[in-house]
Amino acid sequence: MNGGVDAAYLVLGAVLFAIGAAGLLVRRNLLVMFMCVELMLNAVNVTFVAFASALGDIGGQVAVFFVLVVAASEVVVGLALIVAIMRRKPGATADDISLMKG
Amino acid sequence: MIGVLARLAQDTGDGILVPAEPIQAGVTQIATPEIQWVALLPHLILVVGGILLLTIASLFRHRVPRWAYTIYTVAVAAGAIIAALPLWVRVQDAERGPFSAIAGALGVDGFSIFITVIICAGVILTALLADGYLKREGIDGPELFVLLLLAASGGTIMASANDLIVLFLGLEILSISVYVMAAMHARRFTSLEAGMKYFILGAFSSAFFLYGIALVYGASGSTNMIRINQYLASPTGVVLSENGLLLGGFALLLVGFGFKVAAVPFHAWAPDVYQGAPTPVTAFMASAVKAGGFAAMLRVFVLTFGTFSGDWQPVVFALAVLSLLVGSVLAIVQTNVKRMLAYSSIAHAGFILVGVEVATEQGTAAALFYLAAYTFMVVGSFAVITVVGRKGDGHHELSDYRGLARRQPVLAFVFTILLLAQAGVPFTAGFFAKFYVISAAVDAENYSLAIIAMVSAVIAAFLYLRIMISMYMSTDSEAVTGEPDRVPVPLAAGIALFVACVVTVVIGFVPGPITDLANDAVPFLVQVG
C-alpha cells in the first residue's frame, strides 16, 4: 500500500514538524512561537500531499486547502492576541505572560 | 503554496486527476453530492444565527439593548435543539434509522444529536450567565454571544463528523472562537494571558491532531471514517496492526484529543486558562468544549478505530488514571477556587476517559450521561463563582467565600448542592454519572480502573468539602476585620443557577429518562448508499 510513497517527502514533513515543535518549546518570542505553529501545519501539508500522490487520491490534496484556510484564520486570531498583549506590555515574551502559576 | 500547486499540476500529468471519460469542451461536470438540509439544520441555525447577530449588532450598535442579545442567543440555541428533535425521532425510528449526509461527511445518529443538545444547553446557560457579567464588567458588545454560537456550531460539527477533515474543521471553529472568548476581558491582563496561552497550546495540539490525521490517511487511504472503519475491519486492515504509520497516527490523535479535553499529562494549560478567562467563558470551556472534545474522541476511537481497541486502550488507560489522580490531588492544594474547579474538571475528564477506555456501548452511554450531568453541574458552579467574583472578576480566593452562608444563605446552599453533585453524593446527578462510568468499567472487567476512579472520587470529595467549609465556617477574626457586602445576583444568572440546580437534583432522583436517552444515543457509521 505504502510502497508508492517517496519516503523522502515523509521524512521532510517529519523533520519540519519536529523543527516547528522544538522551536515552539524553545523560543520565547511570541511571534516566532507563532511562526513555529505555522511551520508545523505546513509540515503536515507536505505529508498530506506525499500520501495523496502515492495513493492516487485527491482527498489529501483537498485537505491541504482546508488546512491553509484554518492556518489563515489562526493567523488572524493569533496576531490580534499578540497585538493586544504588546499594547499592554511592549516587547513581551513568553516569560512575561506568567501571572498565573501553580 | 507553490509547491502544492506544482504537485497538483504534476499529478494531473500523471493522469491521476483526469477523469476516466473524456470530457467535451465546455461541459465540465462536477458531481456534487446531495445535500440533506434537514440533517444540517441544527448546525446551520447556530452558524447563521451567529453571523446574523454580528450583522445586526454592527448595523444597530447602540440601539439594541444588551438583554436582547442574550434573549436572541438563548432563542437560537433553543431553535437548534428544536431542529434536532425531529432528527432524533427519525433516527430512533426502527425503519429509517441513522444515516450519513453529504456523501458521508456528516453522520446523523442518536449520539451526534445527544451531544448537540448538550452543547446547546451549555450555550443557553452560558449566555444567561454572560448577560450580568458583561454588564458588571462594562464590556459592551455582542461579540461574546456571536462567538458563543459559532463555537457551539464547531462543537456540534465535531460530534457529527464522519470525516476526519470535517472533524478537524469543527475542532478549529470551536477552538478559534474560544481563544478569542478567553481573551475577551481585554482590560484584565490575566484574560489576555489566558487567551494567549490557550491559543499557543491549542494551535500546538491542533498541529499534532492534524499530523495524526495525515498518518491515518496514509495508512488507510482515506480520511472518511466510514471507509477507514471498513478498511481496518478488512483482512488487509488486520495486517496493519504491525503498521507504525497507523499506530503513530493513533498516538498523535490521542495527543491532540488529550490537549483538547485537558487530560493529564496534556493538562498544563487548563488551570491557567480556566483561571484567567472570564468566568462565563470558563463555564463554557468546562461544559460545551469538553463535550465536543469527548464526542469527537468517542467517534474516532471507540467507533472508527474500535477494531484496534487493543492498541489504543492502554494509552487511554494511562491518560484516565493520571487525570483522575493528578487532577484530584492537585485540586486540593490550590487556594483559588477557580483553579480548584479547573483541576477538578481534569479529574472529571478522567472519569469520562474511563467511559472511553472500556470501548463498549455501555461505556459510551455512561460517558454521554456523564457529559450531560456534568454540563449542568459545572456551569452552575461557575455561575456561583461568577457572581462571587464581584466587579473585576478577581475575588476567587477561598477566603472570599468565607461567611458566604451567613450573608447569602440561598447562594451558599445552591453552591453546596452543586459541589456535592460534583463530588458524586447520592441523590444528585453526579452520583449516577460516576456510578454508570464505574459500572461500565466493572462490566468490562477493568477492575483496576474502577478502583482508581473510586479512590479519586474520595480524594476529590475532600476538595469540595474544603470549599463548603469555608462558606459555612467563619472565624471571629473575620467578623472583626469587617466583612464584604452581599454580592448581587443578576436575574439571568439567577435563572441559570436555578435551572442548573434543579436539573442536577432532578436527575439525581429520577435518572431514568436521561439514562434511556443516553442508551439510545448510539453512534453509527452508516455506509452511504
XYZ file of C-alpha atoms in Angstrom:
631
model
C 0.000 0.000 0.000
C 2.659 2.441 1.016
C 5.174 1.170 -1.450
C 4.417 4.161 -3.639
C 5.281 6.754 -1.024
C 8.525 8.511 -1.580
C 9.931 8.282 1.919
C 11.955 11.457 1.391
C 8.798 13.572 1.443
C 7.587 11.931 4.637
C 10.953 12.461 6.276
C 10.926 16.088 5.143
C 7.476 16.525 6.673
C 8.541 14.855 9.915
C 11.716 16.947 10.162
C 9.837 20.191 9.519
C 7.245 19.190 12.083
C 9.944 18.411 14.648
C 11.684 21.745 13.970
C 8.373 23.542 14.478
C 7.545 21.673 17.671
C 11.035 22.146 19.099
C 11.039 25.818 18.135
C 7.732 26.406 19.879
C 9.054 24.877 23.071
C 12.445 26.617 22.965
C 11.813 30.116 21.640
C 10.385 32.852 23.871
C 9.360 35.411 21.275
C 5.606 35.201 20.751
C 5.812 35.893 17.027
C 8.466 33.235 16.491
C 6.456 30.733 18.528
C 3.529 31.545 16.335
C 5.583 31.001 13.178
C 6.639 27.630 14.539
C 2.978 26.595 14.724
C 2.567 27.573 11.087
C 5.647 25.533 10.240
C 4.102 22.509 11.946
C 0.876 22.897 9.977
C 2.760 23.194 6.694
C 4.843 20.147 7.569
C 1.565 18.255 7.798
C 0.606 19.656 4.407
C 3.755 18.173 2.885
C 2.840 14.829 4.427
C -0.709 15.037 3.134
C 0.429 15.784 -0.398
C 3.023 12.998 -0.328
C 0.372 10.468 0.709
C -2.190 11.837 -1.745
C 0.289 11.470 -4.563
C 1.216 7.937 -3.573
C -2.381 6.817 -3.064
C -3.581 8.475 -6.244
C -6.324 10.036 -4.124
C -7.329 13.651 -4.407
C -8.661 13.754 -0.845
C -5.298 14.513 0.688
C -4.700 17.418 -1.666
C -8.095 18.879 -0.871
C -7.297 18.522 2.814
C -4.291 20.810 2.276
C -6.571 23.629 1.177
C -8.699 23.219 4.285
C -5.567 23.334 6.398
C -4.422 26.507 4.645
C -7.761 28.159 5.427
C -7.568 27.083 9.044
C -3.984 28.336 9.289
C -5.062 31.678 7.854
C -7.834 32.067 10.421
C -5.429 31.101 13.184
C -3.115 33.873 11.953
C -5.933 36.403 12.265
C -6.724 35.490 15.842
C -3.123 34.912 16.869
C -1.824 38.226 15.575
C -4.758 40.060 17.165
C -3.910 38.467 20.506
C -0.220 39.322 20.129
C -1.074 42.935 19.276
C -3.368 43.180 22.305
C -0.601 41.849 24.547
C 2.110 44.050 23.033
C -0.043 47.128 23.647
C -0.207 46.305 27.331
C 3.386 45.130 27.676
C 5.620 46.295 24.824
C 8.220 43.737 23.883
C 6.562 40.974 25.886
C 7.986 37.475 25.615
C 6.512 34.180 26.710
C 8.178 34.662 30.095
C 6.282 37.892 30.672
C 2.888 36.317 30.386
C 3.083 34.236 33.516
C 0.971 35.995 36.129
C -0.792 32.752 36.894
C 1.103 29.803 38.252
C 0.535 26.834 40.460
C 1.919 27.017 -1.564
C 3.761 26.991 -4.871
C 4.958 23.517 -4.057
C 1.392 22.371 -3.596
C 0.334 23.793 -6.930
C 3.309 22.269 -8.686
C 2.402 18.953 -7.144
C -1.172 19.297 -8.331
C -0.031 20.027 -11.850
C 2.285 17.044 -11.786
C -0.465 14.751 -10.614
C -2.640 15.895 -13.455
C 0.231 14.991 -15.744
C 0.373 11.522 -14.254
C -3.249 11.077 -15.160
C -4.460 10.829 -11.572
C -6.802 13.771 -11.680
C -8.014 13.172 -15.215
C -11.477 11.577 -15.271
C -11.849 8.229 -16.967
C -14.173 9.506 -19.670
C -13.086 12.301 -21.951
C -14.971 15.500 -21.273
C -16.467 17.517 -24.067
C -15.115 21.029 -24.253
C -17.077 23.477 -22.159
C -19.337 20.931 -20.471
C -17.212 20.041 -17.482
C -19.352 18.272 -14.961
C -18.565 18.062 -11.321
C -20.535 15.501 -9.382
C -21.852 17.358 -6.363
C -23.173 15.298 -3.511
C -26.770 15.573 -2.489
C -27.125 17.872 0.482
C -29.619 16.849 3.144
C -30.532 20.239 4.560
C -32.621 18.777 7.341
C -29.582 16.961 8.681
C -27.612 20.193 8.592
C -30.313 22.299 10.212
C -29.027 22.348 13.829
C -25.531 23.368 12.663
C -26.928 25.902 10.201
C -29.153 27.536 12.797
C -26.145 28.082 15.068
C -23.835 29.393 12.312
C -26.401 31.606 10.588
C -27.703 32.767 13.964
C -24.191 33.838 14.941
C -23.469 35.648 11.685
C -26.883 37.316 11.698
C -26.296 38.574 15.232
C -22.940 40.005 14.187
C -24.561 41.814 11.250
C -27.485 43.176 13.247
C -25.206 44.320 16.038
C -22.833 46.079 13.621
C -25.691 47.917 11.918
C -27.598 48.988 15.028
C -24.822 49.023 17.561
C -26.205 51.423 20.142
C -29.889 50.895 19.530
C -30.067 47.301 20.681
C -30.202 46.759 24.448
C -27.841 44.167 25.858
C -30.563 41.867 27.141
C -31.810 41.490 23.563
C -28.533 39.780 22.628
C -28.958 37.339 25.486
C -32.541 36.510 24.564
C -31.539 36.157 20.911
C -28.691 33.771 21.767
C -30.924 31.680 24.012
C -33.565 31.591 21.263
C -31.068 30.491 18.598
C -29.673 27.716 20.791
C -33.192 26.610 21.677
C -34.025 26.678 17.962
C -31.101 24.355 17.272
C -32.378 21.970 19.947
C -35.880 22.076 18.430
C -34.425 21.426 14.954
C -32.582 18.417 16.371
C -35.728 16.815 17.832
C -37.306 15.624 14.514
C -33.898 14.182 13.607
C -33.889 12.255 16.891
C -37.343 10.862 16.142
C -36.212 9.863 12.665
C -33.000 8.253 13.898
C -34.803 6.260 16.599
C -37.413 5.084 14.102
C -36.685 1.403 13.505
C -37.400 1.642 9.783
C -35.400 4.718 8.909
C -32.620 4.750 11.482
C -29.387 6.754 11.467
C -27.964 7.987 8.201
C -24.955 9.689 6.665
C -25.405 13.039 4.973
C -23.455 14.864 2.274
C -21.568 11.963 0.731
C -20.711 10.517 4.125
C -19.098 13.636 5.561
C -21.647 14.017 8.330
C -23.273 11.316 10.406
C -26.720 11.819 11.853
C -27.253 9.377 14.696
C -28.514 9.451 18.248
C -25.020 10.167 19.508
C -24.490 13.341 17.487
C -27.962 14.660 18.337
C -27.478 13.971 22.045
C -24.204 15.916 22.076
C -25.777 18.715 20.003
C -28.455 19.134 22.651
C -25.870 19.099 25.473
C -23.795 21.764 23.744
C -26.842 23.949 23.061
C -27.886 23.620 26.702
C -24.364 24.764 27.629
C -24.748 27.758 25.306
C -28.091 28.746 26.843
C -26.761 28.592 30.407
C -23.536 30.424 29.463
C -25.460 33.168 27.649
C -27.654 33.730 30.694
C -24.549 33.904 32.833
C -22.709 36.235 30.463
C -25.548 38.768 30.476
C -24.986 40.003 34.004
C -21.226 39.512 33.726
C -20.840 41.783 30.706
C -22.971 44.450 32.378
C -20.956 44.282 35.599
C -17.600 44.384 33.827
C -18.706 47.113 31.437
C -17.812 45.087 28.354
C -20.264 46.149 25.715
C -20.877 44.355 22.546
C -22.396 41.190 21.272
C -19.095 39.577 20.230
C -19.175 37.117 23.098
C -22.608 35.884 22.041
C -21.584 35.657 18.381
C -18.505 33.644 19.291
C -20.571 31.507 21.650
C -22.911 30.486 18.831
C -20.058 29.896 16.372
C -18.124 27.854 18.922
C -21.240 25.782 19.560
C -21.580 25.082 15.837
C -17.980 23.863 15.824
C -18.764 21.542 18.715
C -21.851 20.107 17.060
C -19.924 19.560 13.818
C -17.234 17.686 15.768
C -19.889 15.479 17.313
C -21.423 14.551 13.973
C -18.349 14.478 11.725
C -17.897 11.291 9.737
C -14.734 12.552 8.100
C -11.523 13.383 9.909
C -11.082 16.608 7.938
C -14.616 17.742 8.784
C -13.852 16.855 12.385
C -10.696 18.966 12.228
C -12.657 21.912 10.821
C -15.223 21.597 13.612
C -12.410 21.465 16.152
C -10.852 24.627 14.757
C -14.168 26.519 14.562
C -14.687 25.640 18.211
C -11.127 26.352 19.322
C -10.531 29.615 17.473
C -13.784 31.052 18.824
C -12.869 30.038 22.346
C -9.329 31.523 22.070
C -10.964 34.900 21.473
C -13.586 34.373 24.151
C -10.877 33.600 26.707
C -9.144 36.897 25.910
C -12.434 38.804 25.850
C -11.914 40.767 29.056
C -9.017 42.669 27.493
C -8.600 45.128 30.382
C -7.567 42.301 32.669
C -4.103 41.171 31.662
C -4.807 37.706 33.068
C -7.565 37.323 30.487
C -5.186 38.188 27.643
C -2.626 35.840 29.139
C -5.213 33.075 29.278
C -6.167 33.701 25.654
C -2.562 33.657 24.507
C -1.678 30.508 26.438
C -4.750 28.746 25.194
C -4.017 29.878 21.658
C -0.383 28.729 21.562
C -1.065 25.371 23.186
C -4.310 24.882 21.295
C -2.639 25.532 17.952
C 0.238 23.254 19.010
C -2.160 20.427 19.788
C -4.148 21.058 16.596
C -0.952 20.527 14.612
C -0.398 17.180 16.369
C -4.000 16.240 15.734
C -3.661 17.109 12.065
C -0.444 15.150 11.737
C -2.307 12.210 13.226
C -4.998 12.581 10.560
C -2.323 12.681 7.850
C -0.715 9.455 9.111
C -4.043 7.640 9.418
C -4.848 8.842 5.913
C -1.563 7.478 4.668
C -2.119 4.136 6.356
C -5.752 3.605 5.417
C -6.080 5.596 2.199
C -8.987 7.775 3.294
C -9.962 10.481 5.740
C -13.543 9.275 5.758
C -14.267 7.441 8.978
C -16.733 5.067 7.309
C -14.103 3.926 4.833
C -11.324 3.848 7.426
C -13.515 1.631 9.590
C -14.241 -0.724 6.702
C -10.608 -0.831 5.721
C -9.436 -1.602 9.237
C -12.051 -4.343 9.585
C -10.983 -5.981 6.323
C -8.197 -8.618 6.210
C -5.715 -6.079 4.829
C -6.505 -3.841 7.763
C -5.643 -6.527 10.285
C -2.173 -6.789 8.808
C -1.865 -3.084 9.551
C -1.619 -3.713 13.283
C 2.099 -4.048 12.552
C 1.999 -0.762 10.721
C 3.844 2.007 12.508
C 2.126 4.625 10.402
C -1.312 3.781 11.739
C -0.139 3.456 15.334
C 1.738 6.743 15.046
C -1.479 8.302 13.778
C -3.369 6.937 16.805
C -0.756 8.360 19.158
C -0.778 11.813 17.583
C -4.587 11.916 17.524
C -4.600 10.973 21.207
C -2.162 13.803 21.967
C -4.470 16.219 20.148
C -7.566 14.988 21.976
C -5.665 14.892 25.261
C -4.936 18.600 24.943
C -8.493 19.463 23.981
C -10.146 17.643 26.868
C -7.319 18.610 29.273
C -6.232 15.095 30.224
C -3.007 14.664 32.199
C -0.174 14.958 31.016
C -1.575 17.431 28.464
C -3.396 19.493 31.075
C -0.798 22.179 31.848
C -2.766 24.921 30.119
C -6.089 24.196 31.785
C -5.654 25.733 35.268
C -4.130 28.955 33.915
C -6.684 29.358 31.159
C -9.642 28.473 33.392
C -8.414 30.958 35.984
C -7.673 33.802 33.595
C -10.620 33.553 31.241
C -13.835 35.436 32.030
C -15.786 33.123 34.343
C -18.766 32.539 31.992
C -16.255 31.537 29.301
C -14.638 29.161 31.771
C -18.066 27.631 32.318
C -18.428 27.184 28.575
C -14.968 25.643 28.249
C -15.643 23.177 31.042
C -19.025 22.149 29.653
C -19.525 22.520 25.907
C -15.891 22.450 24.756
C -15.270 19.334 26.810
C -18.442 17.746 25.442
C -17.323 18.453 21.876
C -13.844 17.068 22.516
C -15.106 13.868 24.109
C -17.746 13.414 21.419
C -15.049 13.538 18.755
C -12.833 11.215 20.776
C -15.600 8.642 21.169
C -16.439 8.892 17.476
C -12.864 8.486 16.315
C -11.521 5.921 18.756
C -14.425 3.835 20.028
C -16.369 3.889 16.775
C -13.864 4.170 13.923
C -10.812 2.516 15.464
C -12.896 0.104 17.527
C -11.358 -2.936 15.855
C -7.940 -1.769 17.051
C -9.048 -1.098 20.624
C -6.261 -3.316 21.956
C -3.730 -0.846 20.577
C -5.119 2.407 21.960
C -6.777 1.236 25.163
C -3.549 1.054 27.222
C -2.745 4.679 26.344
C -6.245 5.890 27.212
C -5.995 3.839 30.402
C -2.843 5.748 31.359
C -4.456 9.089 30.486
C -7.520 8.224 32.584
C -5.526 7.091 35.629
C -3.214 10.120 35.522
C -6.112 12.553 35.038
C -8.091 11.005 37.896
C -5.230 11.071 40.370
C -3.296 14.198 39.385
C -6.495 16.210 38.887
C -7.964 15.437 42.284
C -4.693 15.637 44.256
C -3.532 18.949 42.763
C -7.020 20.417 43.210
C -6.692 20.075 46.973
C -3.532 22.160 47.279
C -4.989 25.166 45.432
C -6.284 28.240 47.240
C -8.019 29.828 44.267
C -11.500 28.401 43.817
C -11.442 28.841 40.053
C -8.177 26.888 39.861
C -9.593 24.239 42.185
C -12.509 23.671 39.864
C -10.106 23.667 36.906
C -8.190 20.773 38.455
C -11.434 19.111 39.455
C -12.562 19.341 35.834
C -9.357 17.490 34.904
C -10.401 14.761 37.343
C -13.872 14.729 35.780
C -12.214 14.335 32.381
C -10.522 11.279 33.873
C -13.920 9.791 34.744
C -15.206 10.362 31.224
C -11.995 8.801 29.875
C -12.896 5.690 31.882
C -16.056 5.508 29.777
C -13.966 5.917 26.627
C -11.390 3.335 27.693
C -13.815 0.457 28.130
C -14.788 0.910 24.454
C -18.206 -0.689 24.841
C -21.668 0.662 24.094
C -22.267 0.776 27.806
C -19.127 2.883 28.243
C -20.226 5.307 25.538
C -23.660 5.683 27.111
C -22.042 6.247 30.518
C -19.731 8.915 29.072
C -22.720 10.640 27.443
C -24.677 10.600 30.703
C -21.618 11.988 32.479
C -21.260 14.805 29.936
C -24.953 15.701 30.245
C -24.877 15.754 34.043
C -21.506 17.493 34.230
C -22.607 20.289 31.897
C -25.303 21.394 34.350
C -23.180 20.869 37.470
C -20.168 22.751 36.199
C -21.997 25.677 34.595
C -23.953 26.063 37.832
C -20.755 26.024 39.886
C -19.082 28.594 37.688
C -22.270 30.685 37.833
C -21.774 30.994 41.592
C -18.099 31.809 41.048
C -19.095 34.478 38.516
C -21.326 36.325 40.941
C -18.996 35.906 43.919
C -16.101 37.176 41.765
C -17.512 40.729 42.058
C -16.591 43.585 39.775
C -13.226 42.967 38.173
C -13.701 39.190 38.250
C -10.884 38.876 40.766
C -12.337 37.632 44.060
C -11.793 33.935 43.639
C -9.669 33.101 46.672
C -11.002 30.612 49.194
C -11.080 33.458 51.739
C -13.558 35.352 49.567
C -16.051 32.573 50.248
C -15.744 32.851 53.999
C -19.052 33.586 55.660
C -20.965 33.375 52.397
C -23.546 31.132 54.056
C -24.290 33.820 56.642
C -24.508 36.666 54.151
C -26.338 34.830 51.381
C -27.703 31.504 52.601
C -29.538 30.689 49.372
C -26.500 31.208 47.164
C -24.335 29.168 49.519
C -26.967 26.403 49.627
C -27.148 26.234 45.838
C -23.358 26.112 45.596
C -23.319 23.358 48.213
C -25.738 21.251 46.183
C -23.701 21.745 43.017
C -20.440 20.894 44.791
C -21.988 17.809 46.379
C -23.132 16.789 42.909
C -19.601 17.211 41.578
C -18.347 15.099 44.464
C -20.809 12.377 43.479
C -23.035 12.334 46.563
C -26.205 10.199 46.193
C -29.441 11.916 45.127
C -27.536 14.201 42.773
C -26.787 13.824 39.089
C -23.082 13.438 39.873
C -23.673 10.185 41.762
C -25.293 8.411 38.826
C -22.737 9.859 36.403
C -19.886 8.321 38.401
C -21.872 5.166 39.112
C -22.563 4.423 35.437
C -18.969 5.084 34.384
C -17.572 2.852 37.117
C -20.099 0.080 36.475
C -19.206 0.213 32.777
C -15.578 -0.354 33.790
C -16.580 -3.206 36.114
C -18.723 -4.856 33.430
C -15.755 -4.650 31.076
C -13.783 -6.458 33.823
C -11.498 -3.494 34.158
C -11.416 -3.619 37.954
C -8.205 -1.656 38.484
C -9.581 1.342 36.607
C -12.849 1.166 38.560
C -10.975 1.116 41.872
C -8.732 4.039 40.889
C -11.817 6.013 39.835
C -13.438 5.389 43.207
C -10.284 6.378 45.092
C -10.077 9.555 43.034
C -13.715 10.359 43.848
C -12.889 10.101 47.536
C -9.842 12.371 47.211
C -11.832 14.907 45.208
C -14.635 14.901 47.789
C -12.181 16.484 50.226
C -11.695 19.399 47.831
C -15.398 20.146 47.560
C -15.746 19.859 51.329
C -12.964 22.399 51.691
C -14.922 24.989 49.708
C -18.098 24.192 51.632
C -16.340 24.527 54.969
C -15.080 27.982 54.106
C -18.586 29.001 53.130
C -20.204 27.778 56.326
C -17.470 28.433 58.863
C -16.081 31.837 59.500
C -13.710 32.686 62.264
C -14.424 35.534 64.628
C -11.416 37.481 63.459
C -13.085 37.734 60.084
C -16.121 39.362 61.637
C -13.962 41.896 63.406
C -11.989 42.949 60.354
C -15.293 43.756 58.716
C -16.898 41.624 56.096
C -17.605 42.270 52.427
C -21.046 43.254 51.241
C -23.554 40.897 49.736
C -22.894 40.142 46.108
C -25.745 40.975 43.743
C -27.111 38.039 41.731
C -28.375 39.251 38.341
C -31.740 37.876 37.240
C -30.392 35.952 34.223
C -27.590 34.389 36.257
C -30.183 33.506 38.889
C -32.247 31.713 36.259
C -29.173 29.815 35.043
C -28.327 28.822 38.607
C -31.892 27.729 39.310
C -32.064 25.617 36.147
C -28.644 24.038 36.747
C -29.505 23.242 40.346
C -32.962 21.839 39.616
C -31.690 19.666 36.754
C -28.845 18.367 38.919
C -31.232 17.362 41.701
C -33.987 16.026 39.449
C -31.547 13.792 37.543
C -30.286 12.670 40.929
C -33.737 11.447 41.918
C -35.061 10.355 38.512
C -32.099 9.403 36.325
C -34.253 7.105 34.178
C -35.162 9.443 31.291
C -31.598 10.668 30.722
C -30.245 7.139 31.073
C -32.675 5.891 28.444
C -31.749 8.741 26.104
C -28.027 8.086 26.616
C -28.552 4.388 25.922
C -30.449 5.217 22.715
C -27.753 7.676 21.632
C -25.635 5.055 19.912
C -23.078 6.266 17.374
C -23.189 4.666 13.922
C -21.100 4.759 10.785
C -23.651 4.301 8.050
C -22.428 3.401 4.615
C -23.512 5.951 2.028
C -25.944 4.181 -0.179
